[in-house]
PDB file of C-alpha atoms in Angstrom:
ATOM      1  CA  MET A 857      98.518 -18.837 -17.249  1.00  0.00           C
ATOM      2  CA  ALA A 858     101.296 -19.007 -14.616  1.00  0.00           C
ATOM      3  CA  ALA A 859      98.958 -16.305 -13.181  1.00  0.00           C
ATOM      4  CA  ALA A 860      95.665 -18.292 -13.196  1.00  0.00           C
ATOM      5  CA  LYS A 861      97.605 -21.326 -11.331  1.00  0.00           C
ATOM      6  CA  LYS A 862      98.689 -18.917  -8.572  1.00  0.00           C
ATOM      7  CA  SER A 863      95.303 -17.135  -8.261  1.00  0.00           C
ATOM      8  CA  ALA A 864      93.480 -20.583  -8.242  1.00  0.00           C
ATOM      9  CA  LYS A 865      95.827 -21.928  -5.393  1.00  0.00           C
ATOM     10  CA  LYS A 866      95.022 -18.415  -3.121  1.00  0.00           C
ATOM     11  CA  ALA A 867      91.343 -19.231  -3.908  1.00  0.00           C
ATOM     12  CA  ALA A 868      91.917 -22.809  -2.254  1.00  0.00           C
ATOM     13  CA  LYS A 869      93.973 -21.863   0.684  1.00  0.00           C
ATOM     14  CA  LYS A 870      91.165 -19.226   1.593  1.00  0.00           C
ATOM     15  CA  ALA A 871      88.279 -21.871   1.417  1.00  0.00           C
ATOM     16  CA  ALA A 872      89.945 -24.624   3.361  1.00  0.00           C
ATOM     17  CA  PRO A 873      90.594 -22.616   6.671  1.00  0.00           C
ATOM     18  CA  LYS A 874      86.698 -21.828   6.433  1.00  0.00           C
ATOM     19  CA  LYS A 875      85.483 -25.061   6.319  1.00  0.00           C
ATOM     20  CA  ALA A 876      87.804 -26.500   9.116  1.00  0.00           C
ATOM     21  CA  ALA A 877      86.480 -23.495  11.264  1.00  0.00           C
ATOM     22  CA  ALA A 878      83.208 -24.474  10.522  1.00  0.00           C
ATOM     23  CA  LYS A 879      83.498 -27.716  11.706  1.00  0.00           C
ATOM     24  CA  LYS A 880      85.265 -26.908  14.835  1.00  0.00           C
ATOM     25  CA  ALA A 881      82.916 -24.597  16.057  1.00  0.00           C
ATOM     26  CA  PRO A 882      79.924 -27.074  16.832  1.00  0.00           C
ATOM     27  CA  ALA A 883      82.544 -29.239  18.936  1.00  0.00           C
ATOM     28  CA  LYS A 884      83.358 -26.433  21.206  1.00  0.00           C
ATOM     29  CA  LYS A 885      79.481 -25.675  22.131  1.00  0.00           C
ATOM     30  CA  ALA A 886      78.677 -28.832  22.819  1.00  0.00           C
ATOM     31  CA  ALA A 887      81.792 -29.866  25.314  1.00  0.00           C
ATOM     32  CA  PRO A 888      80.705 -27.172  28.280  1.00  0.00           C
ATOM     33  CA  LYS A 889      77.055 -28.668  28.295  1.00  0.00           C
ATOM     34  CA  LYS A 890      78.282 -32.033  29.127  1.00  0.00           C
ATOM     35  CA  ALA A 891      81.037 -30.692  31.756  1.00  0.00           C
ATOM     36  CA  ALA A 892      78.285 -28.407  33.516  1.00  0.00           C
ATOM     37  CA  VAL A 893      76.170 -31.078  34.027  1.00  0.00           C
ATOM     38  CA  LYS A 894      78.978 -33.645  35.627  1.00  0.00           C
ATOM     39  CA  LYS A 895      80.158 -30.754  37.937  1.00  0.00           C
ATOM     40  CA  ALA A 896      76.796 -29.973  39.481  1.00  0.00           C
ATOM     41  CA  PRO A 897      76.374 -33.529  41.380  1.00  0.00           C
ATOM     42  CA  ALA A 898      80.134 -33.605  42.518  1.00  0.00           C
ATOM     43  CA  LYS A 899      79.611 -30.082  44.396  1.00  0.00           C
ATOM     44  CA  LYS A 900      76.449 -31.481  46.240  1.00  0.00           C
ATOM     45  CA  ALA A 901      78.547 -34.497  47.722  1.00  0.00           C
ATOM     46  CA  ALA A 902      81.495 -32.782  49.141  1.00  0.00           C
ATOM     47  CA  PRO A 903      80.058 -30.857  51.929  1.00  0.00           C
ATOM     48  CA  ALA A 904      78.287 -33.950  53.508  1.00  0.00           C
ATOM     49  CA  LYS A 905      82.019 -35.309  53.895  1.00  0.00           C
ATOM     50  CA  LYS A 906      83.527 -32.178  55.620  1.00  0.00           C
ATOM     51  CA  ALA A 907      80.473 -32.176  58.217  1.00  0.00           C
ATOM     52  CA  PRO A 908      81.507 -34.933  60.350  1.00  0.00           C
ATOM     53  CA  ALA A 909      85.186 -33.922  60.508  1.00  0.00           C
ATOM     54  CA  LYS A 910      84.230 -30.393  62.545  1.00  0.00           C
ATOM     55  CA  LYS A 911      81.929 -32.356  64.633  1.00  0.00           C
ATOM     56  CA  ALA A 912      84.800 -34.811  65.711  1.00  0.00           C
ATOM     57  CA  ALA A 913      86.952 -31.992  67.014  1.00  0.00           C
ATOM     58  CA  LYS A 914      86.463 -30.836  70.786  1.00  0.00           C
ATOM     59  CA  ARG A 915      87.781 -27.757  72.504  1.00  0.00           C
ATOM     60  CA  THR A 916      89.818 -27.789  75.705  1.00  0.00           C
ATOM     61  CA  PRO A 917      89.764 -24.817  77.959  1.00  0.00           C
ATOM     62  CA  ASN A 918      93.310 -22.799  78.157  1.00  0.00           C
ATOM     63  CA  ALA A 919      94.625 -23.380  81.654  1.00  0.00           C
ATOM     64  CA  ALA A 920      95.887 -19.710  81.713  1.00  0.00           C
ATOM     65  CA  PHE A 921      92.296 -18.230  81.870  1.00  0.00           C
ATOM     66  CA  MET A 922      91.267 -20.384  84.677  1.00  0.00           C
ATOM     67  CA  LYS A 923      94.141 -19.647  87.190  1.00  0.00           C
ATOM     68  CA  ALA A 924      92.624 -17.597  90.147  1.00  0.00           C
ATOM     69  CA  LEU A 925      93.860 -14.198  90.379  1.00  0.00           C
ATOM     70  CA  THR A 926      93.821 -11.901  93.480  1.00  0.00           C
ATOM     71  CA  PRO A 927      91.979  -8.429  92.475  1.00  0.00           C
ATOM     72  CA  SER A 928      93.979  -4.886  93.644  1.00  0.00           C
ATOM     73  CA  GLY A 929      92.215  -2.967  96.253  1.00  0.00           C
ATOM     74  CA  GLU A 930      90.525  -0.750  93.442  1.00  0.00           C
ATOM     75  CA  LEU A 931      89.276  -3.638  91.099  1.00  0.00           C
ATOM     76  CA  ALA A 932      88.043  -5.620  94.529  1.00  0.00           C
ATOM     77  CA  ALA A 933      85.454  -2.618  95.107  1.00  0.00           C
ATOM     78  CA  VAL A 934      83.846  -3.425  91.723  1.00  0.00           C
ATOM     79  CA  VAL A 935      84.269  -7.286  91.225  1.00  0.00           C
ATOM     80  CA  GLY A 936      84.974  -8.450  95.164  1.00  0.00           C
ATOM     81  CA  ASP A 937      87.742  -9.297  96.679  1.00  0.00           C
ATOM     82  CA  LYS A 938      87.933 -13.316  96.344  1.00  0.00           C
ATOM     83  CA  PRO A 939      90.585 -14.509  93.901  1.00  0.00           C
ATOM     84  CA  LEU A 940      88.854 -15.208  90.434  1.00  0.00           C
ATOM     85  CA  PRO A 941      89.839 -16.264  87.250  1.00  0.00           C
ATOM     86  CA  ARG A 942      90.540 -13.614  84.377  1.00  0.00           C
ATOM     87  CA  THR A 943      87.227 -14.668  82.721  1.00  0.00           C
ATOM     88  CA  GLU A 944      85.089 -13.989  85.519  1.00  0.00           C
ATOM     89  CA  VAL A 945      86.679 -10.806  86.550  1.00  0.00           C
ATOM     90  CA  VAL A 946      85.805  -9.473  82.810  1.00  0.00           C
ATOM     91  CA  LYS A 947      82.310 -11.023  83.182  1.00  0.00           C
ATOM     92  CA  LYS A 948      81.604  -8.999  86.517  1.00  0.00           C
ATOM     93  CA  LEU A 949      82.996  -5.857  85.109  1.00  0.00           C
ATOM     94  CA  TRP A 950      80.407  -6.149  82.338  1.00  0.00           C
ATOM     95  CA  ALA A 951      77.497  -6.879  85.016  1.00  0.00           C
ATOM     96  CA  TYR A 952      78.870  -3.739  86.704  1.00  0.00           C
ATOM     97  CA  ILE A 953      78.975  -1.513  83.526  1.00  0.00           C
ATOM     98  CA  LYS A 954      75.236  -2.741  82.515  1.00  0.00           C
ATOM     99  CA  LYS A 955      73.752  -2.529  86.185  1.00  0.00           C
ATOM    100  CA  HIS A 956      74.956   1.225  86.595  1.00  0.00           C
ATOM    101  CA  GLY A 957      74.183   2.147  82.364  1.00  0.00           C
ATOM    102  CA  LEU A 958      78.222   3.212  81.857  1.00  0.00           C
ATOM    103  CA  GLN A 959      78.076   1.804  78.157  1.00  0.00           C
ATOM    104  CA  ASP A 960      78.044   4.618  75.595  1.00  0.00           C
ATOM    105  CA  THR A 961      74.845   5.206  74.021  1.00  0.00           C
ATOM    106  CA  LYS A 962      76.257   6.256  71.027  1.00  0.00           C
ATOM    107  CA  ASN A 963      79.288   4.030  70.813  1.00  0.00           C
ATOM    108  CA  LYS A 964      78.522   0.712  72.379  1.00  0.00           C
ATOM    109  CA  ARG A 965      82.552   0.319  72.297  1.00  0.00           C
ATOM    110  CA  ASN A 966      82.946   2.876  74.774  1.00  0.00           C
ATOM    111  CA  ILE A 967      82.562   2.869  78.618  1.00  0.00           C
ATOM    112  CA  ASN A 968      82.074   6.028  80.603  1.00  0.00           C
ATOM    113  CA  ALA A 969      83.551   5.325  83.794  1.00  0.00           C
ATOM    114  CA  ASP A 970      82.177   6.321  87.358  1.00  0.00           C
ATOM    115  CA  ASP A 971      84.301   7.063  90.529  1.00  0.00           C
ATOM    116  CA  LYS A 972      85.074   3.200  91.505  1.00  0.00           C
ATOM    117  CA  LEU A 973      85.934   2.400  87.544  1.00  0.00           C
ATOM    118  CA  LYS A 974      88.148   5.611  87.148  1.00  0.00           C
ATOM    119  CA  ALA A 975      90.643   4.121  89.849  1.00  0.00           C
ATOM    120  CA  VAL A 976      90.886   1.031  87.715  1.00  0.00           C
ATOM    121  CA  PHE A 977      91.067   2.858  84.389  1.00  0.00           C
ATOM    122  CA  GLY A 978      93.932   4.999  85.778  1.00  0.00           C
ATOM    123  CA  GLY A 979      91.740   8.093  86.120  1.00  0.00           C
ATOM    124  CA  LYS A 980      90.465   7.954  82.504  1.00  0.00           C
ATOM    125  CA  LYS A 981      86.839   9.083  81.821  1.00  0.00           C
ATOM    126  CA  THR A 982      86.235   7.210  78.830  1.00  0.00           C
ATOM    127  CA  VAL A 983      87.979   3.813  78.038  1.00  0.00           C
ATOM    128  CA  SER A 984      87.118   1.331  74.768  1.00  0.00           C
ATOM    129  CA  MET A 985      86.255  -2.103  75.577  1.00  0.00           C
ATOM    130  CA  PHE A 986      89.471  -3.526  74.209  1.00  0.00           C
ATOM    131  CA  GLU A 987      91.421  -1.083  76.225  1.00  0.00           C
ATOM    132  CA  MET A 988      89.647  -1.991  79.144  1.00  0.00           C
ATOM    133  CA  THR A 989      90.850  -5.575  79.258  1.00  0.00           C
ATOM    134  CA  SER A 990      94.625  -4.385  79.304  1.00  0.00           C
ATOM    135  CA  LEU A 991      94.046  -1.752  82.056  1.00  0.00           C
ATOM    136  CA  VAL A 992      92.444  -4.407  84.252  1.00  0.00           C
ATOM    137  CA  SER A 993      95.061  -6.779  83.739  1.00  0.00           C
ATOM    138  CA  LYS A 994      97.302  -4.295  85.729  1.00  0.00           C
ATOM    139  CA  HIS A 995      95.067  -4.761  88.590  1.00  0.00           C
ATOM    140  CA  LEU A 996      95.389  -8.666  88.507  1.00  0.00           C
ATOM    141  CA  SER A 997      98.269 -10.571  90.819  1.00  0.00           C
TER     142      SER A 997
END
């Protein structure tokens, strides 16, 4: 008889977790549907609040870029001998490069120097656009 009681208890224990699991499963499925519906309108409203904050910030020019610098003799042959801000020197250099077709056709980041630019670039035939600014800064005072 003791064996019959033990087998009955084991059967009851096995049946109880199955019923509890069956009850919890539908509750889990219903919860994500409600959460997804609530989150969608909140995302649409958030960007509208951030947009006005970006428009309010104004940019001020850096005074170091606006300072007029005198070009050296080699650089003056390309951009002129009047004192110019660094930004204007670079603009005039690019105008000269494009006018004379000195930009490399395969790699647009490289500049093929002519005789005037070789003096500015320290005798180099080809210079990258990033290296150009450091080489030009040596000719400004």
